[in-house]
Structures are given as C-alpha cells and as structure tokens.
Amino acid sequence: MGILGAIMVPHPPLIIPDVGKGEEYKIQRTIDAYQEAARRIAALLPETIVLISPHQVMYADYFHISPGKGAEGNFGQFGAGSVKVETSYDEEFVEKLCRLASVRGLPAGTAGEKKKQLDHGTMVPLYFVNQFLRQYRLVRIGLSGLSFVKHYELGQCIKEASEQLGRRTVLIGSGDLSHRLKEDGPYGYREEGPAYDSGIMRVMEQASFEELLEFGEDFCEKAGECGHRSFTIMAGALDCTDVRAESLSYEGPFGVGYGVCTYEVQGSDATRNFKDQYEEKKRARIMEQRAQEDAYVQLARNAVEAYVRSRKVLEVPKDLPKEMYTDQAGAFVSIKENGALRGCIGTIQATQTCIAEEIIGNAISASSRDYRFSPIEEEELEQLTISVDILGEREPVASADDLDVLRYGVIVTKGDKRGLLLPNLEGVDTVEEQIAIAKRKAGIGISEKAALERFEVVRHF
C-alpha cells in the first residue's frame, strides 16, 4: 500500500496529565488537536508507524535508526514514572530502509545506539496514538546535522521502503516549533521565533513542502526550533504525493510553539517533486552567482575543482589582476553547501609569495583539510558557494569597545593560543559573541583575559 498519511505534532511532556498535574489545560487546544490527529491515524489502520524524533540519538553526519525488536520508556524524568510506553519495532522495514539509504549514499543505519529507552519526543505522540490504535509496529528515526536536503532524501527512502514492502504506513513528524517566543520562555525571546512559527505553520498547513528546504539553517537556529528536520523527513516521504492537508491547532503559551497538522494521501502527483525543483532553482542561482564571481573567487573555485577532481595543485593563472601577483596578505576561503558551512581555512598573515598562491593553498585546505568536515567529493562541486576574505593589517586594541562586529575581525591571543574570527558573519551579532567564539577556537576560557587585535577585510563573493 505505501504511505497513507502523516501528522506533524509537538511533544511537550506537560501535555501528559500525570506530568502536567492540571497545567495541561493551558494548552487544551493542542490536546484536542492531538487527539483528533491520533484518531485520524488510527482510522487509516497502519501496519507500521514511522516516527521521527529530535530527541532520539543524534549525530552530526549520520541518521540513527533504532535497532532490535522494540523498546519502552516512561516519564520518570518528568515526575511521572508510572506512565509507561512500550512498542515493537518493524525490523523488516528497518532493514529495508537501511539498505535503500546505503544505495542512495545516505549515512543511515542502526549503529551507534546510546540508550535503548524511548525518548519523550517518541513517547508523547505514542501516548496519544495508543489510545486509539494498538496493532502496529514502529520505526524510530533520529535526526542529524546534515543538510535539510539529506533529511528530505531519507524521507524518500522511507517512501520507497514502504512501497517495496507493501506496508500500510503513516508518519509522525515529532517536533516543537520555536522555543524563543517569550522573554520568560525556556530560551528567552528573539524576533526570529515568532517569524519562524508564522512561516512554518503557513508552509505546513498548505503542504508547501518545497519551502522547508528554503529555510536558512542560521535562521532556524536563531529561532530555537527543534522540529524542522523532522518535518522535512516527513515531507520527503510524501514526495510526488497529493495530500489533503489540514492545520488543527497552533499555540505557544509557555514561550514554545506547538503546531498540529494532518496529511491524508490522495494519490500520486509528479509535480510535487520538491527536492528536484529546489535543486534546479539552486543550480540556476549558483550559475547566476558564478557568472558574477570576481577573479579572487573564481581562482578559489578553480583551485578546489582541480584538487577535488584530480588531486592537482592549480598553477597560478596568467590573467589575474596585477595585485594578486604583487601583493601579500592573509586570506580565508569559505565554502558552503546548501547554505551550510562545508569548509573554511585561512591564514592570519601571508605565508606565500603572493595573494594568488595564498588563495590557492587555502582553497585546497578548506576543501580537504578542515577537520570539522569530510573532504569535499566531486559530486558536490556544482552545489558549492565560495567566498574569499583578504585580511588587512592587524592592530592591537585596548578593549572590546574598539571593535565592531560588522566592520572588524578579531584575533584573541593568550600565550601560544590564538583564535581568529572574521567580521560580518551570519549568526554573530555582537562583539561579545565574536570574542567568545574566537576564544573557543583558540582553547581560551571565556572568562580568561586575552590580548585583542582587530583587522578589516575585503570580502569577495
């Protein structure tokens, strides 16, 4: 049969009466919507429920799928240990899903389980579903630090597994929305919080899933959301599928957004191939951007491509601007893919005979030697955006008052420890944040005193 439907739901433990102890009435609309969503799932008579939880074990570059015959858990950490949830896993589905992910080149599997017990992002949805349905098996999936596109692709694998097995399947995308809606909320208030909730509810109630891939990861981080990747996997499982979408509720009285939406499959729709559409738009944007790249960025790109494709160090071309042969300076090369950082390596001061050689060396290092990332593969080259920062002269400053997060980069030094952060970076809004990040990079304690230097950059896109 394949995918029959899906629901997007939050997972506040407070919603469980033994945990809320009367406080749950403050989100009564969410409770009512949850019960209706659970009824709709039960009416579809699924054999398998695929549940995606942000509180399942999460790795930066790997999707964990729970192994074994089943698991159980309780709400003891929330003061209600007597409320228990247990479930049996669909081992055949898990095996099929892992195999399909491997064929696609997605890093997903059953290795790396840290705790067998069910997490609250799983238990809260099952608490409601189990009131209406008992005869089903579960596939429990965690998120990763990989791109939104990779999460969508995992959803496509779920769809394929369901169809190949002929399994009556529904999905649960478990996730709260922003945690930054109020000053007295769990993470305070940021303007990105309400903006995220407004945007995500519009997208989800209209099933405009292509827009999930357009959300900036930095924006999502500032909004303090926890469900975006869950919803994106769910959307991938509904790829090329016509759905009847309905928004049942939204509220956020505790400073955290709770949204409930349901999706009932109506049939196939080849025009809803959202990943393909997104990547085509992205390719067009990148081609347009490439046409506008200056000589600095073109040199960095050519260096990356030559090294990734053939492990060759690019020779300095003959047609560069004069200053790239005559001047010396430190340079940083930053590489992004799907809006997420993919590599960044630079030099504080010149180490080569000219800027052109500095860029070539740092471009190769950014693509292959940034310890935070695996080396860039050839199939990624078309997806990359690159920028080059040429550093100006460093000058010492007496205090943070002499810094400007938009204009100046900062260098912090204590003994032989030194850290640098470039200016005008996404997600770094204050001088205090800039200094703190530079200190972390250097291994200097946040409260430790360090010498400060500032510098300006010329940024090339």
Coordinates of C-alpha atoms in Angstrom, one line a residue:
M1 CA 0.0 0.0 0.0
G2 CA 2.7 2.5 0.9
I3 CA 2.3 5.8 2.7
L4 CA -1.3 6.5 3.8
G5 CA -0.8 9.8 5.7
A6 CA 1.2 11.7 8.2
I7 CA 0.9 14.1 11.2
M8 CA 3.0 16.9 12.5
V9 CA 2.8 17.1 16.3
P10 CA 4.7 18.7 19.2
H11 CA 6.0 16.7 22.2
P12 CA 5.7 18.7 25.5
P13 CA 5.7 16.3 28.4
L14 CA 3.4 18.7 30.2
I15 CA 0.6 17.5 27.9
I16 CA 0.5 14.2 29.8
P17 CA -1.9 14.6 32.7
D18 CA 0.3 12.9 35.3
V19 CA 3.1 15.3 34.3
G20 CA 1.0 18.5 33.8
K21 CA -1.0 17.9 37.1
G22 CA -3.6 20.4 35.8
E23 CA -1.3 22.8 34.0
E24 CA -2.0 21.0 30.7
Y25 CA -5.4 22.8 30.4
K26 CA -3.3 25.8 29.3
I27 CA -2.7 24.0 26.0
Q28 CA -6.1 22.4 25.7
R29 CA -6.4 23.3 22.0
T30 CA -3.2 21.3 21.4
I31 CA -4.6 18.4 23.4
D32 CA -7.8 18.4 21.4
A33 CA -6.0 18.6 18.1
Y34 CA -3.6 15.8 19.2
Q35 CA -6.5 13.5 19.9
E36 CA -8.1 14.3 16.6
A37 CA -4.8 13.6 14.8
A38 CA -4.4 10.3 16.6
R39 CA -7.9 9.3 15.6
R40 CA -7.1 10.0 12.0
I41 CA -4.0 7.9 12.2
A42 CA -6.0 5.0 13.7
A43 CA -8.7 5.3 11.0
L44 CA -6.0 4.6 8.4
L45 CA -5.2 1.2 10.0
P46 CA -1.5 1.4 9.5
E47 CA 0.7 -1.7 9.9
T48 CA 3.8 0.5 10.5
I49 CA 4.3 3.9 12.0
V50 CA 7.5 5.7 11.2
L51 CA 8.2 8.3 13.9
I52 CA 10.9 10.9 13.6
S53 CA 12.1 12.4 16.9
P54 CA 14.6 15.2 17.6
H55 CA 15.3 13.6 21.0
Q56 CA 16.4 10.3 19.6
V57 CA 20.2 9.9 19.5
M58 CA 21.6 12.5 17.0
Y59 CA 24.9 12.6 15.1
A60 CA 26.4 15.3 13.0
D61 CA 26.7 13.2 9.9
Y62 CA 24.6 10.1 10.4
F63 CA 20.9 9.1 10.8
H64 CA 20.4 6.7 13.6
I65 CA 17.5 4.2 13.2
S66 CA 16.6 2.2 16.3
P67 CA 17.6 -1.5 16.2
G68 CA 16.1 -4.5 17.8
K69 CA 12.7 -5.9 18.5
G70 CA 11.4 -3.0 20.5
A71 CA 11.8 -0.6 23.4
E72 CA 10.0 1.0 26.2
G73 CA 10.2 4.1 28.3
N74 CA 8.5 6.2 31.0
F75 CA 8.1 9.8 32.1
G76 CA 10.1 9.3 35.3
Q77 CA 12.4 12.3 34.5
F78 CA 9.2 14.4 34.4
G79 CA 7.9 13.1 37.7
A80 CA 5.5 10.5 36.3
G81 CA 7.4 7.2 36.3
S82 CA 4.2 5.2 36.4
V83 CA 3.2 6.4 32.9
K84 CA 4.9 4.0 30.5
V85 CA 5.1 3.5 26.8
E86 CA 6.3 0.4 25.0
T87 CA 6.5 -0.6 21.4
S88 CA 7.6 -3.2 19.0
Y89 CA 9.8 -2.3 16.0
D90 CA 9.3 -3.3 12.4
E91 CA 12.6 -5.0 11.9
E92 CA 12.0 -5.8 8.2
F93 CA 11.2 -2.2 7.5
V94 CA 14.3 -1.1 9.3
E95 CA 16.5 -3.5 7.3
K96 CA 14.9 -2.4 4.0
L97 CA 15.3 1.3 4.9
C98 CA 18.9 0.9 5.8
R99 CA 19.6 -0.9 2.5
L100 CA 17.9 1.8 0.4
A101 CA 19.7 4.6 2.2
S102 CA 23.0 2.8 1.6
V103 CA 22.2 2.6 -2.2
R104 CA 21.5 6.3 -2.2
G105 CA 24.7 7.1 -0.4
L106 CA 22.9 8.4 2.7
P107 CA 24.7 7.7 6.0
A108 CA 22.0 5.9 7.9
G109 CA 21.8 2.7 10.0
T110 CA 21.3 1.0 13.3
A111 CA 24.8 1.5 14.7
G112 CA 25.5 3.9 17.5
E113 CA 22.6 3.4 19.9
K114 CA 23.4 5.1 23.2
K115 CA 20.1 4.5 25.1
K116 CA 17.5 1.9 24.2
Q117 CA 14.8 3.6 26.2
L118 CA 12.3 5.7 24.3
D119 CA 12.7 9.4 24.4
H120 CA 9.9 11.9 25.2
G121 CA 9.8 13.0 21.5
T122 CA 8.7 9.5 20.8
M123 CA 6.6 8.7 23.9
V124 CA 4.4 11.8 23.8
P125 CA 3.0 11.1 20.3
L126 CA 2.6 7.3 21.0
Y127 CA 0.8 8.1 24.3
F128 CA -2.0 9.6 22.2
V129 CA -1.9 7.2 19.3
N130 CA -2.1 4.2 21.7
Q131 CA -5.4 5.5 23.0
F132 CA -6.9 4.6 19.5
L133 CA -4.6 2.1 18.0
R134 CA -2.5 -0.8 19.3
Q135 CA -1.8 -3.2 16.4
Y136 CA 1.2 -1.6 14.7
R137 CA 4.9 -1.7 14.7
L138 CA 7.3 1.2 14.9
V139 CA 10.3 2.5 13.0
R140 CA 12.0 5.1 15.2
I141 CA 14.4 7.6 13.5
G142 CA 16.7 10.3 14.8
L143 CA 17.9 13.5 13.1
S144 CA 21.4 14.5 12.0
G145 CA 23.4 17.6 11.5
L146 CA 23.3 17.0 7.7
S147 CA 21.5 19.4 5.3
F148 CA 17.8 19.7 5.0
V149 CA 18.1 18.1 1.6
K150 CA 19.6 15.0 3.1
H151 CA 16.7 14.8 5.5
Y152 CA 14.3 15.0 2.6
E153 CA 16.2 12.3 0.8
L154 CA 15.9 10.0 3.9
G155 CA 12.1 10.6 3.7
Q156 CA 12.2 9.5 0.0
C157 CA 13.9 6.3 1.2
I158 CA 11.1 5.8 3.7
K159 CA 8.5 6.1 1.0
E160 CA 10.4 3.6 -1.2
A161 CA 10.7 1.1 1.6
S162 CA 7.0 1.3 2.4
E163 CA 6.1 0.7 -1.3
Q164 CA 8.5 -2.1 -1.8
L165 CA 7.3 -3.9 1.3
G166 CA 3.6 -3.1 0.5
R167 CA 3.3 -1.8 4.1
R168 CA 0.4 0.4 5.2
T169 CA 2.4 3.2 6.7
V170 CA 1.9 6.5 8.4
L171 CA 4.5 9.0 9.5
I172 CA 4.7 11.1 12.6
G173 CA 6.9 14.2 12.5
S174 CA 7.6 14.9 16.1
G175 CA 8.8 18.4 16.9
D176 CA 8.1 21.6 18.8
L177 CA 8.4 24.9 16.9
S178 CA 10.3 27.9 18.2
H179 CA 11.5 28.0 21.9
R180 CA 12.1 31.7 21.7
L181 CA 8.6 33.2 21.7
K182 CA 8.7 35.0 25.1
E183 CA 11.2 36.6 27.4
D184 CA 10.1 34.2 30.2
G185 CA 10.3 31.2 27.8
P186 CA 13.0 28.5 28.0
Y187 CA 15.4 30.4 25.8
G188 CA 14.1 34.0 26.1
Y189 CA 12.8 36.0 23.1
R190 CA 14.2 36.5 19.7
E191 CA 12.3 38.1 16.8
E192 CA 13.2 35.0 14.7
G193 CA 11.0 32.9 17.0
P194 CA 7.5 34.3 16.1
A195 CA 8.7 34.7 12.5
Y196 CA 9.7 31.0 12.3
D197 CA 6.4 29.9 13.7
S198 CA 4.3 32.0 11.4
G199 CA 6.3 30.8 8.4
I200 CA 6.4 27.1 9.3
M201 CA 2.6 27.0 10.1
R202 CA 1.8 28.6 6.7
V203 CA 4.1 26.1 4.9
M204 CA 2.8 23.1 6.8
E205 CA -0.9 23.9 6.6
Q206 CA -0.6 24.4 2.8
A207 CA 1.7 21.4 2.4
S208 CA 4.1 23.7 0.5
F209 CA 6.9 21.4 1.4
E210 CA 9.4 22.9 -1.1
E211 CA 9.7 25.9 1.2
L212 CA 11.0 23.7 4.0
L213 CA 14.3 23.4 2.0
E214 CA 14.5 27.2 1.6
F215 CA 14.6 28.0 5.3
G216 CA 18.1 29.1 6.3
E217 CA 19.8 26.9 8.9
D218 CA 21.1 30.0 10.7
F219 CA 17.6 31.4 10.8
C220 CA 16.3 28.1 12.2
E221 CA 19.0 28.1 14.9
K222 CA 18.2 31.6 16.0
A223 CA 14.5 30.7 16.2
G224 CA 15.4 27.9 18.6
E225 CA 13.2 25.3 16.8
C226 CA 13.6 21.6 17.2
G227 CA 11.2 20.0 14.6
H228 CA 12.2 21.4 11.2
R229 CA 14.3 18.4 10.3
S230 CA 11.6 16.0 11.5
F231 CA 9.1 17.8 9.2
T232 CA 11.5 17.7 6.3
I233 CA 11.9 13.9 6.5
M234 CA 8.2 13.6 6.7
A235 CA 7.9 15.8 3.6
G236 CA 10.4 13.7 1.8
A237 CA 8.2 10.6 2.4
L238 CA 5.3 12.5 0.8
D239 CA 7.4 13.4 -2.3
C240 CA 5.4 13.2 -5.6
T241 CA 2.3 12.7 -3.5
D242 CA -1.0 14.6 -3.5
V243 CA -2.1 15.2 0.1
R244 CA -5.1 16.8 1.8
A245 CA -3.6 19.0 4.5
E246 CA -5.3 20.5 7.5
S247 CA -4.0 22.6 10.3
L248 CA -5.7 21.6 13.6
S249 CA -4.1 24.0 16.0
Y250 CA -1.3 26.3 16.9
E251 CA -0.5 27.9 20.3
G252 CA 2.5 28.9 22.4
P253 CA 1.6 30.0 25.9
F254 CA 4.8 28.8 27.5
G255 CA 7.1 30.5 25.0
V256 CA 7.3 27.4 22.9
G257 CA 5.3 26.9 19.7
Y258 CA 3.1 23.9 19.4
G259 CA 1.6 23.1 16.0
V260 CA -0.6 20.2 14.8
C261 CA -1.2 19.4 11.2
T262 CA -2.5 16.3 9.4
Y263 CA -1.9 14.9 5.9
E264 CA -4.1 12.3 4.1
V265 CA -2.7 10.9 0.9
Q266 CA -4.9 11.3 -2.1
G267 CA -2.8 9.8 -4.8
S268 CA 0.3 10.5 -6.8
D269 CA 1.3 13.9 -8.1
A270 CA 4.5 14.1 -10.1
T271 CA 4.5 17.9 -9.9
R272 CA 5.2 17.7 -6.2
N273 CA 8.8 16.6 -6.7
F274 CA 10.0 19.3 -4.3
K275 CA 13.6 18.3 -3.9
D276 CA 14.2 18.2 -7.7
Q277 CA 12.5 21.6 -8.0
Y278 CA 14.6 23.0 -5.2
E279 CA 17.9 21.7 -6.6
E280 CA 17.0 23.1 -10.1
K281 CA 16.4 26.5 -8.6
K282 CA 19.6 26.3 -6.6
R283 CA 21.6 25.3 -9.7
A284 CA 20.2 28.3 -11.5
R285 CA 21.1 30.6 -8.6
I286 CA 24.6 29.2 -8.4
M287 CA 25.2 29.5 -12.1
E288 CA 24.0 33.2 -11.9
Q289 CA 26.2 33.7 -8.9
R290 CA 29.2 32.1 -10.7
A291 CA 28.7 34.5 -13.6
Q292 CA 29.2 37.4 -11.2
E293 CA 32.2 36.0 -9.2
D294 CA 35.3 38.1 -9.3
A295 CA 38.8 36.9 -10.1
Y296 CA 39.5 36.0 -6.4
V297 CA 36.5 33.7 -6.0
Q298 CA 37.0 32.2 -9.5
L299 CA 40.6 31.4 -8.6
A300 CA 39.5 29.7 -5.3
R301 CA 36.8 27.7 -7.2
N302 CA 39.2 26.6 -9.9
A303 CA 41.7 25.5 -7.2
V304 CA 39.0 23.5 -5.4
E305 CA 37.8 21.8 -8.5
A306 CA 41.3 20.9 -9.8
Y307 CA 42.2 19.4 -6.5
V308 CA 39.0 17.5 -5.9
R309 CA 38.8 16.1 -9.4
S310 CA 42.5 15.2 -9.9
R311 CA 44.4 16.0 -6.7
K312 CA 46.4 18.6 -8.6
V313 CA 47.5 21.9 -7.2
L314 CA 46.4 24.6 -9.6
E315 CA 49.1 26.7 -11.2
V316 CA 48.8 30.4 -10.9
P317 CA 46.9 31.7 -14.0
K318 CA 48.4 34.4 -16.2
D319 CA 45.3 36.6 -16.5
L320 CA 44.7 37.7 -12.9
P321 CA 44.5 41.3 -11.6
K322 CA 48.0 42.7 -11.0
E323 CA 47.7 43.0 -7.2
M324 CA 47.2 39.3 -6.9
Y325 CA 50.8 38.8 -8.2
T326 CA 52.4 41.7 -6.4
D327 CA 50.7 41.9 -3.0
Q328 CA 50.9 39.6 0.0
A329 CA 48.2 39.1 2.7
G330 CA 46.5 36.6 4.8
A331 CA 43.4 35.1 3.2
F332 CA 40.4 33.0 4.2
V333 CA 38.5 30.8 1.8
S334 CA 34.9 29.8 3.0
I335 CA 32.9 27.1 1.2
K336 CA 29.2 26.5 1.8
E337 CA 26.8 23.8 0.5
N338 CA 23.0 24.2 0.8
G339 CA 23.7 27.3 2.9
A340 CA 25.7 25.3 5.5
L341 CA 29.4 25.7 6.1
R342 CA 31.3 23.0 4.3
G343 CA 34.9 24.2 5.0
C344 CA 36.8 27.3 6.0
I345 CA 40.6 27.6 6.2
G346 CA 42.7 30.7 6.2
T347 CA 45.9 32.4 7.2
I348 CA 46.2 35.3 9.6
Q349 CA 49.2 36.7 7.7
A350 CA 50.9 36.0 4.4
T351 CA 52.6 32.6 4.0
Q352 CA 53.1 32.6 0.3
T353 CA 54.8 34.9 -2.2
C354 CA 51.6 36.5 -3.5
I355 CA 47.8 36.6 -2.8
A356 CA 47.1 34.3 -5.7
E357 CA 49.2 31.5 -4.2
E358 CA 47.7 32.2 -0.7
I359 CA 44.2 31.7 -2.1
I360 CA 45.1 28.5 -4.0
G361 CA 46.6 26.9 -0.9
N362 CA 43.8 27.9 1.4
A363 CA 41.1 26.9 -1.1
I364 CA 42.6 23.4 -1.3
S365 CA 42.9 23.2 2.5
A366 CA 39.3 24.4 3.0
S367 CA 38.0 21.7 0.7
S368 CA 40.1 18.8 2.1
R369 CA 41.7 19.6 5.4
D370 CA 39.1 21.3 7.6
Y371 CA 39.0 18.8 10.5
R372 CA 35.3 19.6 11.1
F373 CA 34.2 18.2 7.8
S374 CA 34.9 15.3 5.5
P375 CA 36.8 16.2 2.2
I376 CA 34.6 17.6 -0.5
E377 CA 33.6 15.0 -3.1
E378 CA 33.4 15.6 -6.9
E379 CA 29.6 15.3 -7.0
E380 CA 29.3 18.3 -4.6
L381 CA 31.2 20.7 -6.7
E382 CA 28.2 22.1 -8.6
Q383 CA 26.5 22.9 -5.2
L384 CA 29.2 25.0 -3.7
T385 CA 29.2 28.7 -3.0
I386 CA 32.6 30.2 -2.2
S387 CA 33.8 33.5 -0.7
V388 CA 37.3 34.8 -0.2
D389 CA 38.4 37.3 2.5
I390 CA 41.6 39.2 2.2
L391 CA 42.9 40.4 5.5
G392 CA 44.1 43.9 6.2
E393 CA 46.8 44.9 8.7
R394 CA 46.3 43.8 12.3
E395 CA 46.3 46.4 15.0
P396 CA 46.1 45.9 18.8
V397 CA 43.1 47.3 20.7
A398 CA 42.7 48.2 24.4
S399 CA 39.2 46.7 24.8
A400 CA 36.1 45.4 23.2
D401 CA 34.9 49.0 22.9
D402 CA 37.3 49.4 20.0
L403 CA 35.7 46.5 18.0
D404 CA 32.7 46.5 15.6
V405 CA 31.3 43.1 14.7
L406 CA 30.3 44.2 11.2
R407 CA 33.5 46.1 10.3
Y408 CA 36.4 44.3 12.1
G409 CA 37.5 40.8 12.5
V410 CA 39.1 39.9 15.9
I411 CA 42.2 38.0 17.0
V412 CA 42.5 36.8 20.6
T413 CA 45.8 35.7 22.0
K414 CA 46.9 34.3 25.3
G415 CA 50.4 32.8 25.4
D416 CA 50.8 30.5 22.4
K417 CA 47.0 30.2 22.0
R418 CA 45.5 32.3 19.2
G419 CA 42.0 32.4 17.7
L420 CA 40.5 34.5 14.9
L421 CA 37.0 35.3 13.8
L422 CA 36.1 37.2 10.6
P423 CA 33.7 40.1 10.7
N424 CA 30.1 40.3 9.5
L425 CA 29.3 36.6 9.9
E426 CA 25.7 35.2 9.9
G427 CA 24.7 34.4 13.5
V428 CA 27.3 36.6 15.1
D429 CA 25.5 39.7 16.1
T430 CA 27.6 41.2 19.0
V431 CA 31.2 41.9 19.8
E432 CA 30.8 39.7 22.9
E433 CA 29.7 36.8 20.7
Q434 CA 32.6 37.4 18.3
I435 CA 35.2 37.4 21.1
A436 CA 33.7 34.3 22.8
I437 CA 33.7 32.3 19.6
A438 CA 37.3 33.3 18.8
K439 CA 38.3 32.3 22.3
R440 CA 36.6 28.9 22.0
K441 CA 38.5 28.3 18.7
A442 CA 41.8 29.1 20.5
G443 CA 41.1 27.0 23.5
I444 CA 41.0 30.1 25.8
G445 CA 38.4 30.2 28.6
I446 CA 35.6 32.6 28.1
S447 CA 36.4 34.4 31.4
E448 CA 40.2 34.4 30.8
K449 CA 41.8 37.7 29.8
A450 CA 43.3 37.7 26.3
A451 CA 45.0 40.3 24.1
L452 CA 42.8 41.7 21.4
E453 CA 43.7 42.7 17.8
R454 CA 41.4 43.9 15.1
F455 CA 41.6 43.8 11.3
E456 CA 39.5 44.8 8.3
V457 CA 38.8 42.5 5.4
V458 CA 37.9 42.9 1.7
R459 CA 35.3 40.2 1.1
H460 CA 35.0 38.7 -2.4
F461 CA 31.9 36.7 -3.4

